[in-house]
């Protein structure tokens, strides 16, 4: 939809290059130049500053949060190989310093007056993304974020949990529509609101 603007945030430089490559592939397939998509090479946080960012063996699991050195037995002994694989995939490959941005400041700089949809999957810091909007949370119409219901099963130290998010959402009068399992046996869930 050329009438909508899409802003994507990706702090991991390895994933940034893959996203750009995939965008070019889509443009070639559809013979259409995507002009309303902007990729911002920053992490979203509730602070505007430089923070450590952990690039993990499984780069899609990279995060501002440090991964746990030893995962819960649920991950380590699971019969599902994709679940058990997190025991080795969650290891730190390297630590980099990234710029972070608060969405409140970003929205003001871009003169954003509504957020039709927000898809948030920031590996344990999803609640910080919403906190970063400050008093602009009312701009969000709907969205989805990732959460974990059992704190013991988190892959990261200091991760937010479903309970934290529900409490915050109640304060801003967001209605949780559904919490779905996005991968069988994975303790993380997608929360639609």
Short mmCIF file of C-alpha atoms in Angstrom, two decimals:
data_model
loop_
_atom_site.label_atom_id
_atom_site.label_comp_id
_atom_site.label_asym_id
_atom_site.label_seq_id
_atom_site.Cartn_x
_atom_site.Cartn_y
_atom_site.Cartn_z
CA UNK A 1 0.00 0.00 0.00
CA UNK A 2 1.87 3.10 -1.20
CA UNK A 3 -0.29 5.29 1.07
CA UNK A 4 1.27 3.71 4.18
CA UNK A 5 4.80 4.12 5.48
CA UNK A 6 6.73 1.21 6.96
CA UNK A 7 9.57 1.84 9.39
CA UNK A 8 11.64 -1.22 10.27
CA UNK A 9 14.29 -1.21 12.98
CA UNK A 10 17.18 -3.67 12.88
CA UNK A 11 20.31 -3.21 14.98
CA UNK A 12 22.06 -6.38 13.79
CA UNK A 13 24.25 -5.39 10.80
CA UNK A 14 24.20 -8.99 9.48
CA UNK A 15 20.41 -9.02 9.36
CA UNK A 16 20.26 -5.51 7.92
CA UNK A 17 22.11 -6.66 4.79
CA UNK A 18 19.77 -9.68 4.44
CA UNK A 19 16.71 -7.43 4.72
CA UNK A 20 18.03 -5.09 2.02
CA UNK A 21 18.80 -8.07 -0.23
CA UNK A 22 15.30 -9.52 0.30
CA UNK A 23 13.69 -6.15 -0.47
CA UNK A 24 15.55 -6.06 -3.79
CA UNK A 25 14.42 -9.61 -4.57
CA UNK A 26 10.78 -8.66 -3.89
CA UNK A 27 11.09 -5.56 -6.04
CA UNK A 28 12.42 -7.68 -8.88
CA UNK A 29 9.72 -10.35 -8.50
CA UNK A 30 6.88 -7.82 -8.48
CA UNK A 31 8.60 -5.40 -10.86
CA UNK A 32 7.75 -2.64 -8.44
CA UNK A 33 10.02 -0.23 -6.53
CA UNK A 34 9.10 -0.17 -2.83
CA UNK A 35 9.43 3.49 -1.89
CA UNK A 36 7.48 3.56 1.37
CA UNK A 37 9.81 1.27 3.35
CA UNK A 38 12.60 2.62 5.56
CA UNK A 39 15.13 0.45 7.39
CA UNK A 40 16.63 2.09 10.46
CA UNK A 41 19.89 0.56 11.69
CA UNK A 42 19.13 1.12 15.39
CA UNK A 43 17.57 -0.77 18.27
CA UNK A 44 14.40 0.54 19.87
CA UNK A 45 14.69 1.09 23.60
CA UNK A 46 13.31 3.38 26.27
CA UNK A 47 16.56 5.40 26.07
CA UNK A 48 18.35 7.30 23.31
CA UNK A 49 21.92 6.16 23.80
CA UNK A 50 24.56 3.63 22.83
CA UNK A 51 24.03 0.20 24.38
CA UNK A 52 25.63 -3.25 24.14
CA UNK A 53 23.94 -5.55 21.63
CA UNK A 54 24.61 -9.28 21.68
CA UNK A 55 24.98 -10.97 18.29
CA UNK A 56 24.22 -14.63 18.84
CA UNK A 57 25.03 -17.78 16.91
CA UNK A 58 21.38 -17.74 15.80
CA UNK A 59 21.45 -14.12 14.61
CA UNK A 60 17.64 -13.85 14.72
CA UNK A 61 17.88 -14.25 18.51
CA UNK A 62 20.32 -11.33 18.94
CA UNK A 63 19.25 -8.86 21.61
CA UNK A 64 20.01 -5.89 23.82
CA UNK A 65 19.65 -8.42 26.64
CA UNK A 66 22.46 -10.77 27.56
CA UNK A 67 21.49 -14.39 26.91
CA UNK A 68 21.50 -16.84 29.80
CA UNK A 69 24.66 -18.93 30.00
CA UNK A 70 22.71 -22.06 30.89
CA UNK A 71 19.17 -22.50 29.66
CA UNK A 72 16.42 -24.25 31.58
CA UNK A 73 16.25 -28.04 31.18
CA UNK A 74 13.12 -27.54 29.06
CA UNK A 75 15.36 -26.22 26.25
CA UNK A 76 18.36 -28.47 26.86
CA UNK A 77 16.50 -31.80 27.04
CA UNK A 78 13.61 -31.24 24.64
CA UNK A 79 12.95 -33.92 22.00
CA UNK A 80 12.11 -31.27 19.38
CA UNK A 81 15.46 -30.45 17.73
CA UNK A 82 14.45 -26.86 16.94
CA UNK A 83 13.75 -26.28 20.66
CA UNK A 84 16.84 -28.14 21.87
CA UNK A 85 18.96 -26.29 19.29
CA UNK A 86 18.52 -23.06 21.25
CA UNK A 87 20.91 -24.51 23.83
CA UNK A 88 23.77 -23.95 21.38
CA UNK A 89 22.27 -21.26 19.11
CA UNK A 90 21.86 -18.79 21.96
CA UNK A 91 25.62 -18.44 22.52
CA UNK A 92 27.22 -15.03 22.07
CA UNK A 93 29.17 -14.67 18.83
CA UNK A 94 30.15 -11.07 19.49
CA UNK A 95 29.07 -8.00 21.40
CA UNK A 96 28.73 -4.69 19.57
CA UNK A 97 27.62 -1.23 20.59
CA UNK A 98 24.49 0.06 18.85
CA UNK A 99 22.51 3.28 18.79
CA UNK A 100 19.10 3.06 20.38
CA UNK A 101 16.09 5.28 19.81
CA UNK A 102 12.90 5.96 21.73
CA UNK A 103 9.81 5.64 19.53
CA UNK A 104 8.38 8.85 21.03
CA UNK A 105 11.34 10.83 19.65
CA UNK A 106 11.27 8.94 16.35
CA UNK A 107 7.53 9.60 15.88
CA UNK A 108 7.97 13.29 16.64
CA UNK A 109 10.89 13.61 14.20
CA UNK A 110 8.88 11.90 11.42
CA UNK A 111 5.63 13.67 12.35
CA UNK A 112 3.88 10.32 12.83
CA UNK A 113 0.33 10.85 14.09
CA UNK A 114 -0.89 7.23 14.00
CA UNK A 115 0.57 3.75 14.05
CA UNK A 116 -1.81 1.47 12.19
CA UNK A 117 0.12 -1.68 13.10
CA UNK A 118 3.18 -2.43 15.17
CA UNK A 119 4.98 -5.76 14.98
CA UNK A 120 7.38 -6.05 17.88
CA UNK A 121 9.83 -8.92 18.40
CA UNK A 122 12.83 -7.54 20.25
CA UNK A 123 13.98 -10.67 22.06
CA UNK A 124 12.84 -9.93 25.60
CA UNK A 125 12.71 -6.12 25.48
CA UNK A 126 9.30 -5.74 23.80
CA UNK A 127 7.85 -3.86 26.76
CA UNK A 128 10.67 -1.27 26.53
CA UNK A 129 9.54 -0.57 22.96
CA UNK A 130 6.08 0.38 24.22
CA UNK A 131 7.48 2.31 27.17
CA UNK A 132 9.60 4.28 24.69
CA UNK A 133 6.42 5.79 23.22
CA UNK A 134 5.68 7.51 26.53
CA UNK A 135 2.40 9.39 26.28
CA UNK A 136 2.13 8.55 22.55
CA UNK A 137 0.90 4.97 23.11
CA UNK A 138 -2.54 6.19 22.02
CA UNK A 139 -1.16 6.41 18.45
CA UNK A 140 -1.19 2.59 18.14
CA UNK A 141 -4.26 1.05 16.53
CA UNK A 142 -3.26 -2.63 16.77
CA UNK A 143 -0.29 -4.96 16.70
CA UNK A 144 1.52 -8.03 17.92
CA UNK A 145 4.48 -8.60 20.21
CA UNK A 146 6.42 -11.57 21.48
CA UNK A 147 6.21 -12.65 25.11
CA UNK A 148 7.07 -15.54 27.37
CA UNK A 149 4.70 -16.70 30.09
CA UNK A 150 7.13 -18.56 32.33
CA UNK A 151 10.11 -16.43 33.50
CA UNK A 152 12.19 -19.55 34.16
CA UNK A 153 12.10 -20.40 30.44
CA UNK A 154 13.38 -17.06 29.17
CA UNK A 155 16.47 -17.15 26.96
CA UNK A 156 17.70 -13.82 28.38
CA UNK A 157 18.52 -12.18 31.68
CA UNK A 158 16.11 -9.36 32.69
CA UNK A 159 13.49 -10.30 30.09
CA UNK A 160 9.92 -8.98 30.31
CA UNK A 161 7.11 -11.50 30.71
CA UNK A 162 3.43 -11.77 29.84
CA UNK A 163 2.44 -10.59 33.34
CA UNK A 164 4.49 -7.37 32.93
CA UNK A 165 3.01 -6.67 29.51
CA UNK A 166 -0.61 -7.31 30.62
CA UNK A 167 -0.16 -4.87 33.51
CA UNK A 168 1.25 -2.19 31.17
CA UNK A 169 -1.43 -2.80 28.52
CA UNK A 170 -4.19 -2.42 31.13
CA UNK A 171 -2.79 1.01 32.05
CA UNK A 172 -3.03 2.14 28.39
CA UNK A 173 -6.38 0.43 27.81
CA UNK A 174 -5.04 -1.95 25.15
CA UNK A 175 -7.24 -5.01 24.61
CA UNK A 176 -5.40 -8.33 24.26
CA UNK A 177 -7.20 -10.20 21.48
CA UNK A 178 -5.24 -13.46 21.51
CA UNK A 179 -2.06 -15.13 22.68
CA UNK A 180 -0.93 -17.75 20.17
CA UNK A 181 1.76 -20.37 19.99
CA UNK A 182 3.78 -19.47 16.88
CA UNK A 183 5.91 -22.63 16.95
CA UNK A 184 4.85 -25.89 18.52
CA UNK A 185 6.52 -26.51 21.91
CA UNK A 186 8.22 -23.10 21.96
CA UNK A 187 7.38 -21.33 25.25
CA UNK A 188 7.37 -17.90 23.56
CA UNK A 189 3.99 -16.61 22.36
CA UNK A 190 2.67 -13.95 20.00
CA UNK A 191 0.35 -11.54 21.80
CA UNK A 192 -2.15 -9.80 19.49
CA UNK A 193 -3.78 -6.61 20.74
#
